[in-house]
Short mmCIF file of C-alpha atoms in Angstrom, two decimals:
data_model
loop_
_atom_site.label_atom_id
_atom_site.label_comp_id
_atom_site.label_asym_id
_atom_site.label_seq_id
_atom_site.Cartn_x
_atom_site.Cartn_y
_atom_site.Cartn_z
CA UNK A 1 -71.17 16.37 54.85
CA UNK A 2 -73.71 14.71 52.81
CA UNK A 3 -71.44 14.34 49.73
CA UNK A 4 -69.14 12.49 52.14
CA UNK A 5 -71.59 10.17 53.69
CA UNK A 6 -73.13 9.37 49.85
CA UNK A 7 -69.68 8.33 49.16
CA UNK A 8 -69.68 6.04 52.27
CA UNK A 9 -72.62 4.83 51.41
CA UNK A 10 -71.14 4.17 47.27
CA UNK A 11 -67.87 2.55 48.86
CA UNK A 12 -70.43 0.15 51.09
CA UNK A 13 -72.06 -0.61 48.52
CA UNK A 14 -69.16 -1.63 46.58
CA UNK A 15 -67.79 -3.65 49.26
CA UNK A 16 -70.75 -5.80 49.91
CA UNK A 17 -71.03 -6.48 46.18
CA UNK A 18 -67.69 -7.68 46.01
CA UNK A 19 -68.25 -10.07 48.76
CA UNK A 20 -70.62 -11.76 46.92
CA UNK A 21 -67.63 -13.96 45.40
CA UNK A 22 -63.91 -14.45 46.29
CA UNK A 23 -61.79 -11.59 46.82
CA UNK A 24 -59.00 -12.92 44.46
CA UNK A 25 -61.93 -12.88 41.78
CA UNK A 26 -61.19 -8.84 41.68
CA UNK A 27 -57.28 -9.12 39.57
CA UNK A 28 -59.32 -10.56 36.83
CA UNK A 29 -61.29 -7.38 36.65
CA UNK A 30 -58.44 -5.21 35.29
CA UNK A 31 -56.86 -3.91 31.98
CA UNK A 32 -55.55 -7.69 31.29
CA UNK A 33 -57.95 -9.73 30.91
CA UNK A 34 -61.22 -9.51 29.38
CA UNK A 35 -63.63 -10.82 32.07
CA UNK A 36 -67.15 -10.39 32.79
CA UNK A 37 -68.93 -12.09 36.22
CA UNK A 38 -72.17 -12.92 36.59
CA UNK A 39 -75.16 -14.23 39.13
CA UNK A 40 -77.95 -16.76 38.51
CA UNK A 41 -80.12 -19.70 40.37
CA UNK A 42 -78.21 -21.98 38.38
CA UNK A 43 -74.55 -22.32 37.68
CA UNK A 44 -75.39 -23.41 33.93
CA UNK A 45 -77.37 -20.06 33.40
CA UNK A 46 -74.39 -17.79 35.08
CA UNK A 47 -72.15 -19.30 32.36
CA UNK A 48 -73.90 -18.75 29.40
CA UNK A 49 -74.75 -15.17 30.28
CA UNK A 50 -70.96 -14.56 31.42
CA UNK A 51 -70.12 -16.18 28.21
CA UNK A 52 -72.50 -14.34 25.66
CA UNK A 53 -71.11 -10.44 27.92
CA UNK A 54 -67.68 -11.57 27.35
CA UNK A 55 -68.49 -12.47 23.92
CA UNK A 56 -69.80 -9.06 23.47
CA UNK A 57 -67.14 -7.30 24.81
CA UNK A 58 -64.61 -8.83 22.15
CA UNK A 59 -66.95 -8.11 19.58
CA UNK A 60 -66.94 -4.44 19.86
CA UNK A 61 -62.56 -4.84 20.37
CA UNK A 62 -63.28 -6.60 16.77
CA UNK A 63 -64.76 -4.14 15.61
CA UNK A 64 -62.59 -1.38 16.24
CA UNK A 65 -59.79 -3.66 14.82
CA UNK A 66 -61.67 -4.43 11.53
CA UNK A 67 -62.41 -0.64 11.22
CA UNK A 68 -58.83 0.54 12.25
CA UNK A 69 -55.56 1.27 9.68
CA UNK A 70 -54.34 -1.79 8.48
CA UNK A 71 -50.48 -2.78 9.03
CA UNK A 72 -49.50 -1.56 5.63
CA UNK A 73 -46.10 -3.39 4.82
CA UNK A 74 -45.76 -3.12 0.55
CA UNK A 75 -49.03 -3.05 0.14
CA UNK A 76 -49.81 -6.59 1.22
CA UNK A 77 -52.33 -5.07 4.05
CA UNK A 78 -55.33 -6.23 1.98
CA UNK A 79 -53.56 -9.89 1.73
CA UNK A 80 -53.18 -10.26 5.49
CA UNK A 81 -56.09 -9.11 6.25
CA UNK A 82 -58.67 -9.48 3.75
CA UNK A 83 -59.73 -12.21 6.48
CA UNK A 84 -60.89 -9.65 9.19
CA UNK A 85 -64.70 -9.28 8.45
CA UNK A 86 -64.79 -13.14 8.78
CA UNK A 87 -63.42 -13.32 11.99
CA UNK A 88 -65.62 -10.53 13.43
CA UNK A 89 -68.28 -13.53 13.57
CA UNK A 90 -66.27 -15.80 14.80
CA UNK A 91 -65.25 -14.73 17.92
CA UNK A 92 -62.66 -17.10 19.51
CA UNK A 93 -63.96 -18.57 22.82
CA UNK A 94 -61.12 -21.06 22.68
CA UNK A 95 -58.68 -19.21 25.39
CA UNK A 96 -61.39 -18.74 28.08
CA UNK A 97 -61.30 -19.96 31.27
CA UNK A 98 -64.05 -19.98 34.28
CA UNK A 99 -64.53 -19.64 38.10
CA UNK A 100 -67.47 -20.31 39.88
CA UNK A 101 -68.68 -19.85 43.57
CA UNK A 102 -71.78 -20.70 45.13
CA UNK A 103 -72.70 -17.91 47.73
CA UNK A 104 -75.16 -19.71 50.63
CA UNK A 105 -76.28 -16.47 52.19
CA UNK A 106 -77.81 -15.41 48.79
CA UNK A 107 -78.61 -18.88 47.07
CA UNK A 108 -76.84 -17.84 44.31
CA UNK A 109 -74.54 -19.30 41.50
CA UNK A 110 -71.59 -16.93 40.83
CA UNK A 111 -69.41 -17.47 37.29
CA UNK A 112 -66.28 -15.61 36.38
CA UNK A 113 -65.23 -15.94 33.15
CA UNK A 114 -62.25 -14.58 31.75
CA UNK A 115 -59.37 -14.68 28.84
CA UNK A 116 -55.75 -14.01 29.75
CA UNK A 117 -54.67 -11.11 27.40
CA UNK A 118 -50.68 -11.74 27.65
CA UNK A 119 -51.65 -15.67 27.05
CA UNK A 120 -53.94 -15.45 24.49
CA UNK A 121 -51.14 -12.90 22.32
CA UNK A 122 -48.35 -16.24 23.44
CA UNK A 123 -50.39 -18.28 21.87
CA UNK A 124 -51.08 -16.84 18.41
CA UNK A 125 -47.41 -15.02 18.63
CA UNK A 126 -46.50 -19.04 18.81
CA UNK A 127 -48.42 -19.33 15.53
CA UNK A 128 -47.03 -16.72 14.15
CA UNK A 129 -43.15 -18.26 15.10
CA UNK A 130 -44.46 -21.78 13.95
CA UNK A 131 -45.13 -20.60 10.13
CA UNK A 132 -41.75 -18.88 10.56
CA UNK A 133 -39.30 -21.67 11.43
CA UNK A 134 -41.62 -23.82 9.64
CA UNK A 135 -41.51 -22.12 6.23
CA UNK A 136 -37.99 -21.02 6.97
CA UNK A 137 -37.29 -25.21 7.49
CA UNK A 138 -38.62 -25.98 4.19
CA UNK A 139 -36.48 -23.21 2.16
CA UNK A 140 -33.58 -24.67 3.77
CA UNK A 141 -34.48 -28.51 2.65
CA UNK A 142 -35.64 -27.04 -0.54
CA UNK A 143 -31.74 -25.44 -1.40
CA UNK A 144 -30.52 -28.29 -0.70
CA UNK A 145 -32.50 -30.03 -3.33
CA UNK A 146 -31.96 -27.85 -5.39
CA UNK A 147 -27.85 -28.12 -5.11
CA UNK A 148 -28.46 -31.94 -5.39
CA UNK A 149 -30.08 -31.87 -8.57
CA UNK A 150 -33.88 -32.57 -7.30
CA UNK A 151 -35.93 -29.17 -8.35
CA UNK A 152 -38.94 -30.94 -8.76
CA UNK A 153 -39.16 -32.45 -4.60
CA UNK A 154 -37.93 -28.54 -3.91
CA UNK A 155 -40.48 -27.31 -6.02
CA UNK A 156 -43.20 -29.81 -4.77
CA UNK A 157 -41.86 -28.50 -1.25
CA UNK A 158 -42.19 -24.95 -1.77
CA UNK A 159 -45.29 -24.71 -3.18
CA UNK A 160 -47.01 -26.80 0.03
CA UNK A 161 -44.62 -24.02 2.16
CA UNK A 162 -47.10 -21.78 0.05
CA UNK A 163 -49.93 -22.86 1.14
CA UNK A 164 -49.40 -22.25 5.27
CA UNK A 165 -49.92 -18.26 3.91
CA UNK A 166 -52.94 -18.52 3.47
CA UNK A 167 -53.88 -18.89 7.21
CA UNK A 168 -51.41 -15.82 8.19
CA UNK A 169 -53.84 -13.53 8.76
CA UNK A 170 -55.94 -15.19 11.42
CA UNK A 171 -53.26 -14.56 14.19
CA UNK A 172 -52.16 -11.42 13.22
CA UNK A 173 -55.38 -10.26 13.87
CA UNK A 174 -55.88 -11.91 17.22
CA UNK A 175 -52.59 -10.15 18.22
CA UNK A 176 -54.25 -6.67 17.26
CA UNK A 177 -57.81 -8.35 19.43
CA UNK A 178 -55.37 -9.01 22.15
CA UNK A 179 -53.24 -6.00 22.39
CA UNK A 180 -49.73 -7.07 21.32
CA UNK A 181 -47.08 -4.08 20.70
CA UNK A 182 -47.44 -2.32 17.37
CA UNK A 183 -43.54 -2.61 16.88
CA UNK A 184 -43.46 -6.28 17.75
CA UNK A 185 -46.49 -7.30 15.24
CA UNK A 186 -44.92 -5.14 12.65
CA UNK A 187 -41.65 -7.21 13.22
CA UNK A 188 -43.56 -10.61 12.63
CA UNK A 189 -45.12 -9.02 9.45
CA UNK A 190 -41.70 -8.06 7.88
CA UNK A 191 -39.98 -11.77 8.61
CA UNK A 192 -43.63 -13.68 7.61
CA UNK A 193 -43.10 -11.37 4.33
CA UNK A 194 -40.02 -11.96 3.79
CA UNK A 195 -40.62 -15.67 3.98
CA UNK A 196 -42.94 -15.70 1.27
CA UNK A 197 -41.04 -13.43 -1.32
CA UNK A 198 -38.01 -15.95 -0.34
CA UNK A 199 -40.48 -18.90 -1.67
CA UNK A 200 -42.20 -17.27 -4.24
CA UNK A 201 -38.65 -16.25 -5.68
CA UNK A 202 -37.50 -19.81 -5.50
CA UNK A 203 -40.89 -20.89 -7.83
CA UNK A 204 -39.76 -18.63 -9.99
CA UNK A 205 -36.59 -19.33 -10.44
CA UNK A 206 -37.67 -23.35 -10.71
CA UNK A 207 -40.47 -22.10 -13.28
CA UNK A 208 -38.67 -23.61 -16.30
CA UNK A 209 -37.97 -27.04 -14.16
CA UNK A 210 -35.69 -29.59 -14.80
CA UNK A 211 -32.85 -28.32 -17.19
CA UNK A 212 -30.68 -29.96 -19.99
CA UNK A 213 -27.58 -29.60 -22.04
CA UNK A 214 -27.80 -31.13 -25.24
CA UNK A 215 -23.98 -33.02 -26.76
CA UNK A 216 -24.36 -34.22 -30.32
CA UNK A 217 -21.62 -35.41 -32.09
CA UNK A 218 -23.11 -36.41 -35.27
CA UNK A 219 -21.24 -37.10 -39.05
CA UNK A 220 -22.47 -38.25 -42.22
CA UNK A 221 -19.27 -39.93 -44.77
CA UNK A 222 -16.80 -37.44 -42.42
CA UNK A 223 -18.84 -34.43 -42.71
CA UNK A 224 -20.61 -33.00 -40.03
CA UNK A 225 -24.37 -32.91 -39.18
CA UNK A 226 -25.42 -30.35 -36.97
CA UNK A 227 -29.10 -30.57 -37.59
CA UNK A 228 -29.72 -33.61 -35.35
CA UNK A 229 -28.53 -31.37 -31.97
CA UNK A 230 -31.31 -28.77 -33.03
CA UNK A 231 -34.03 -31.24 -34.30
CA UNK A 232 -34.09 -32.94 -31.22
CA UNK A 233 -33.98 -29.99 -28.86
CA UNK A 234 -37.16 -28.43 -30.92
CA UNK A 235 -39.07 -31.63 -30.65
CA UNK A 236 -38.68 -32.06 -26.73
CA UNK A 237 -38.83 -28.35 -25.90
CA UNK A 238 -42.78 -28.93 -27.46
CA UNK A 239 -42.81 -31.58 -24.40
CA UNK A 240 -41.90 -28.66 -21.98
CA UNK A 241 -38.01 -29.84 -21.73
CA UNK A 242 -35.53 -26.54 -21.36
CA UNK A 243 -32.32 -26.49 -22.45
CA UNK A 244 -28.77 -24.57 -21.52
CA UNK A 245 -25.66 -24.35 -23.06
CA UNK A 246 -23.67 -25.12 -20.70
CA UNK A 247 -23.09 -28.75 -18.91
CA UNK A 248 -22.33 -26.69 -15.68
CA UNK A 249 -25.55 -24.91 -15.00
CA UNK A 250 -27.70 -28.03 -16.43
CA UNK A 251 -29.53 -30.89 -14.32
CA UNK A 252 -28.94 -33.80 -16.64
CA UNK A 253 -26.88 -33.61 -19.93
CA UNK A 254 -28.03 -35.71 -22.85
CA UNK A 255 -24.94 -37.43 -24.91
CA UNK A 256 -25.89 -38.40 -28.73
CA UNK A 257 -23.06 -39.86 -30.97
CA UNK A 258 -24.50 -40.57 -34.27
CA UNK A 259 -22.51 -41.69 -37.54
CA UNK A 260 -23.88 -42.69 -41.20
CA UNK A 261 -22.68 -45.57 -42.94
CA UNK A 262 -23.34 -46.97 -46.34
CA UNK A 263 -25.84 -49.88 -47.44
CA UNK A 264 -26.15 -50.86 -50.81
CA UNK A 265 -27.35 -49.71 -54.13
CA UNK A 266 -30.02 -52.05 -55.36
CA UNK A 267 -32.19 -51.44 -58.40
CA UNK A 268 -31.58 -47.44 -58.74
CA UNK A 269 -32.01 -46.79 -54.90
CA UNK A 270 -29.76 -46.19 -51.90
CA UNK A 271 -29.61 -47.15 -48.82
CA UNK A 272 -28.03 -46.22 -45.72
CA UNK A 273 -27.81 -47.11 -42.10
CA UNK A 274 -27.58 -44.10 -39.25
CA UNK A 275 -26.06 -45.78 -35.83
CA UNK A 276 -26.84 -43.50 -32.65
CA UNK A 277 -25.15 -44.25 -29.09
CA UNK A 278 -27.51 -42.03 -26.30
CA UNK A 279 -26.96 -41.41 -22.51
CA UNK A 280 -28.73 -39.23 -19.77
CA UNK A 281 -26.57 -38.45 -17.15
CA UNK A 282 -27.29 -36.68 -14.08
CA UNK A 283 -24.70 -34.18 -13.58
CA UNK A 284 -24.97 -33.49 -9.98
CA UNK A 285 -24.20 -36.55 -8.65
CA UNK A 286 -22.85 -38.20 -12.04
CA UNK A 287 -25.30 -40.90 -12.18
CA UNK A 288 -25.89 -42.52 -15.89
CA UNK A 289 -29.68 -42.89 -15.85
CA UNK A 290 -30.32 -43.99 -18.83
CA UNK A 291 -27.94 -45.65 -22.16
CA UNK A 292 -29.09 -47.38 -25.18
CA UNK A 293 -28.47 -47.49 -28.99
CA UNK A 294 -30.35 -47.70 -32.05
CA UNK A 295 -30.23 -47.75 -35.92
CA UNK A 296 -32.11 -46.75 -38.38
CA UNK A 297 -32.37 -47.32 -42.25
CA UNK A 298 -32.21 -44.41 -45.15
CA UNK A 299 -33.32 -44.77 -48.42
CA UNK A 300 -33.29 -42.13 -51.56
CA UNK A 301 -32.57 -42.94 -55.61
CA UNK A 302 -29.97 -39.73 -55.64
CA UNK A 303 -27.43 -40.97 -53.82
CA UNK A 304 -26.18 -42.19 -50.50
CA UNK A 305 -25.87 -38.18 -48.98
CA UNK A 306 -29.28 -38.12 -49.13
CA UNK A 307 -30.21 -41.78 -48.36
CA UNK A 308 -28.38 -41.00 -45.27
CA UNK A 309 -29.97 -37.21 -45.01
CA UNK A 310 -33.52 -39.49 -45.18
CA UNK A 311 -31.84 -42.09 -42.10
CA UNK A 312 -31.19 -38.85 -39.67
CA UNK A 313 -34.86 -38.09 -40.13
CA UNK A 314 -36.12 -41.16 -39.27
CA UNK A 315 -33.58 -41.66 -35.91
CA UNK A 316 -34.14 -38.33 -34.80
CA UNK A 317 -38.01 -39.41 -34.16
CA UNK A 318 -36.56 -42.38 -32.69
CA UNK A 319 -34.21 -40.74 -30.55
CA UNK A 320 -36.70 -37.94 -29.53
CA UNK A 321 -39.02 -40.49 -28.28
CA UNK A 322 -36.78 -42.21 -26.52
CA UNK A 323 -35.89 -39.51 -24.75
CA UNK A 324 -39.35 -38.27 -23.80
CA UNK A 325 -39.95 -41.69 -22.13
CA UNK A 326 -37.09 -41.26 -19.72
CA UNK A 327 -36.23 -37.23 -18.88
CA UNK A 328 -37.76 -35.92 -15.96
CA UNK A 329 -39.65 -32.76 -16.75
#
C-alpha cells in the first residue's frame, strides 16, 4: 500500500512539473530530437543554460562517434574522417530551434530548446547529394571538353571538382551525430568515392596535356631528310609538348614542308637556302590556328649537301621557336 501511494505521489509529482510549460512541449522530449528545457528569472539566462545542456549532450554523442569504427570503404576511412577530432569542438548549434513560456504562477522564464534529428540528417544528406550532382556535373562538362579538343578547361575543371573533397567529411559525420541509417551513409560513401576516383582518373589520364602529331615532309636536292621531324619534336618535348603518332588520337597536328635549294658558290664557299611552309591545325574541330613560312641561309666550303645540312640546322631553331610561341601546352 505504501509502494502504491509513493508511486502516486512520483506520478504527481511528474504531472505538476510538466505543467510548468505547455503540454505540446513534452514530443520534443523523445528519442528524436535532442532537447533540453530549462527555468530561470530571466528568459536570456534559461537560454544560455538550455543552450550550454544541449550543447553537452551532443558533445558526449561526439564523442562516441569520434571513438567509434570508422566507415572503412578501401581504406579511405582516415581521409573522410581525419576531420572528426576537429569537429568534436565545434559543436554545430546551427539547426537549433527554441520555445519559451513565461509561467505567472511561478514568475518564471521557461526555454525549450531543441534540434530536429530527421532535419538536421536532411540537411547534411542535402550536402552530401549537392557534392554528388555537383561533381558528377562537372565530369560530364569536363568529357565533353575533352571530345572537343579543350583538355586544359577540363583539366582546369576537374581539378576545382577536386577541391569540394576536401569538405566531405564534415557531413558525413553529422549524419553519424544525427543518427542516419548505417546502410544509407555507407551508400553516400561508395557514390562520393566513386566520384573522386572518376576525377582523379580523368587527371591522370590529362597528365601529359595537350597532345601533338608531328608531319614533316622534308628533302634536300631529292633526297630525304628525316632529321628535321625528330629535331623538332626533341626540342619542344624539353618545353613539356607530347607527341603521338597518330593524327587520330592527337589534339593539334603540326604540318612542316621543308625543301633545300641551291645558292651560289662564291670564293670557295657554298651556300644554300632551306624554305619551310608550317601549320597548326586543330584536329577536332579542323581549325588552322596558326600558318606561316620562313627561310633560312646555309653555308659550308665542302659542298652544297652540307651547306644545306648547315641551313636545316639553323631553320629547325627557327621553326622550333615558332612553334613554342603558338602551341598550347
Amino acid at each position: 500500500m505504501r509502494r502504491i501511494f509513493a508511486l502516486a505521489l512520483l506520478f504527481v509529482s511528474i504531472v505538476a512539473s510538466a505543467q510548468n510549460y505547455p503540454a505540446e512541449w513534452a514530443k520534443y522530449t523523445s528519442d528524436d530530437y535532442y532537447h533540453d528545457i530549462e527555468s530561470a528569472a530571466t528568459k536570456q539566462s534559461a537560454l544560455e543554460l538550455a543552450r550550454t545542456n544541449l550543447a553537452r549532450q551532443i558533445q558526449v554523442k561526439i564523442n562516441e562517434v569520434s571513438q567509434m569504427d570508422k566507415h572503412v570503404l578501401d581504406g579511405r576511412s582516415n581521409v573522410l574522417y581525419r576531420s572528426s577530432k576537429n569537429f568534436s569542438t565545434n559543436v554545430d548549434m546551427n539547426l537549433t530551434e527554441t520555445k519559451s513560456y513565461y509561467n505567472d504562477a511561478l514568475g518564471k522564464h521557461y526555454v525549450l530548446i531543441y534540434i530536429d534529428k530527421v532535419a538536421a540528417s536532411t540537411f547534411y544528406e542535402n550536402e552530401v547529394k549537392m557534392l554528388i550532382s555537383n561533381t558528377g556535373n562537372t565530369i560530364t562538362i569536363a568529357d565533353n571538353y575533352i571530345k572537343n579538343g579543350f583538355k586544359q578547361k577540363a583539366k582546369t575543371e576537374l581539378q576545382k571538382a577536386l577541391g569540394q573533397f576536401d569538405n566531405a567529411a564534415k557531413p558525413f559525420f553529422w549524419l553519424n551525430v544525427f543518427g542516419l541509417a548505417e546502410y544509407r551513409i555507407q551508400n553516400y560513401l561508395n557514390q562520393v568515392h566513386e566520384r573522386e576516383q572518376s576525377i582523379k582518373q580523368r587527371l591522370t589520364d590529362l597528365e601529359y596535356g595537350t597532345t601533338y602529331c608531328v608531319v614533316c615532309e622534308a628533302e634536300m636536292f631529292g633526297m630525304k631528310y628525316v632529321k628535321l621531324a625528330n629535331e623538332v619534336k626533341g626540342n619542344l618535348s624539353a618545353s613539356g609538348c607530347n607527341f603521338v603518332d597518330e593524327q587520330g588520337s592527337a589534339d593539334y597536328t603540326i604540318r612542316i614542308k621543308a625543301s633545300a635549294r641551291r645558292y651560289n658558290e662564291f670564293q670557295g664557299a657554298y651556300f644554300t637556302y632551306i624554305d619551310a611552309a608550317v601549320t597548326i591545325d586543330k584536329n577536332a574541330t579542323g581549325q588552322r590556328i596558326f600558318e606561316d613560312e620562313v627561310s633560312v641561309k646555309g653555308a659550308h666550303t665542302l659542298s652544297y649537301d652540307e651547306a644545306a645540312r648547315d641551313g636545316y640546322k639553323q631553320i629547325t631553331k627557327e621553326i622550333t621557336k615558332m612553334l613554342n610561341e603558338n602551341i598550347k601546352l
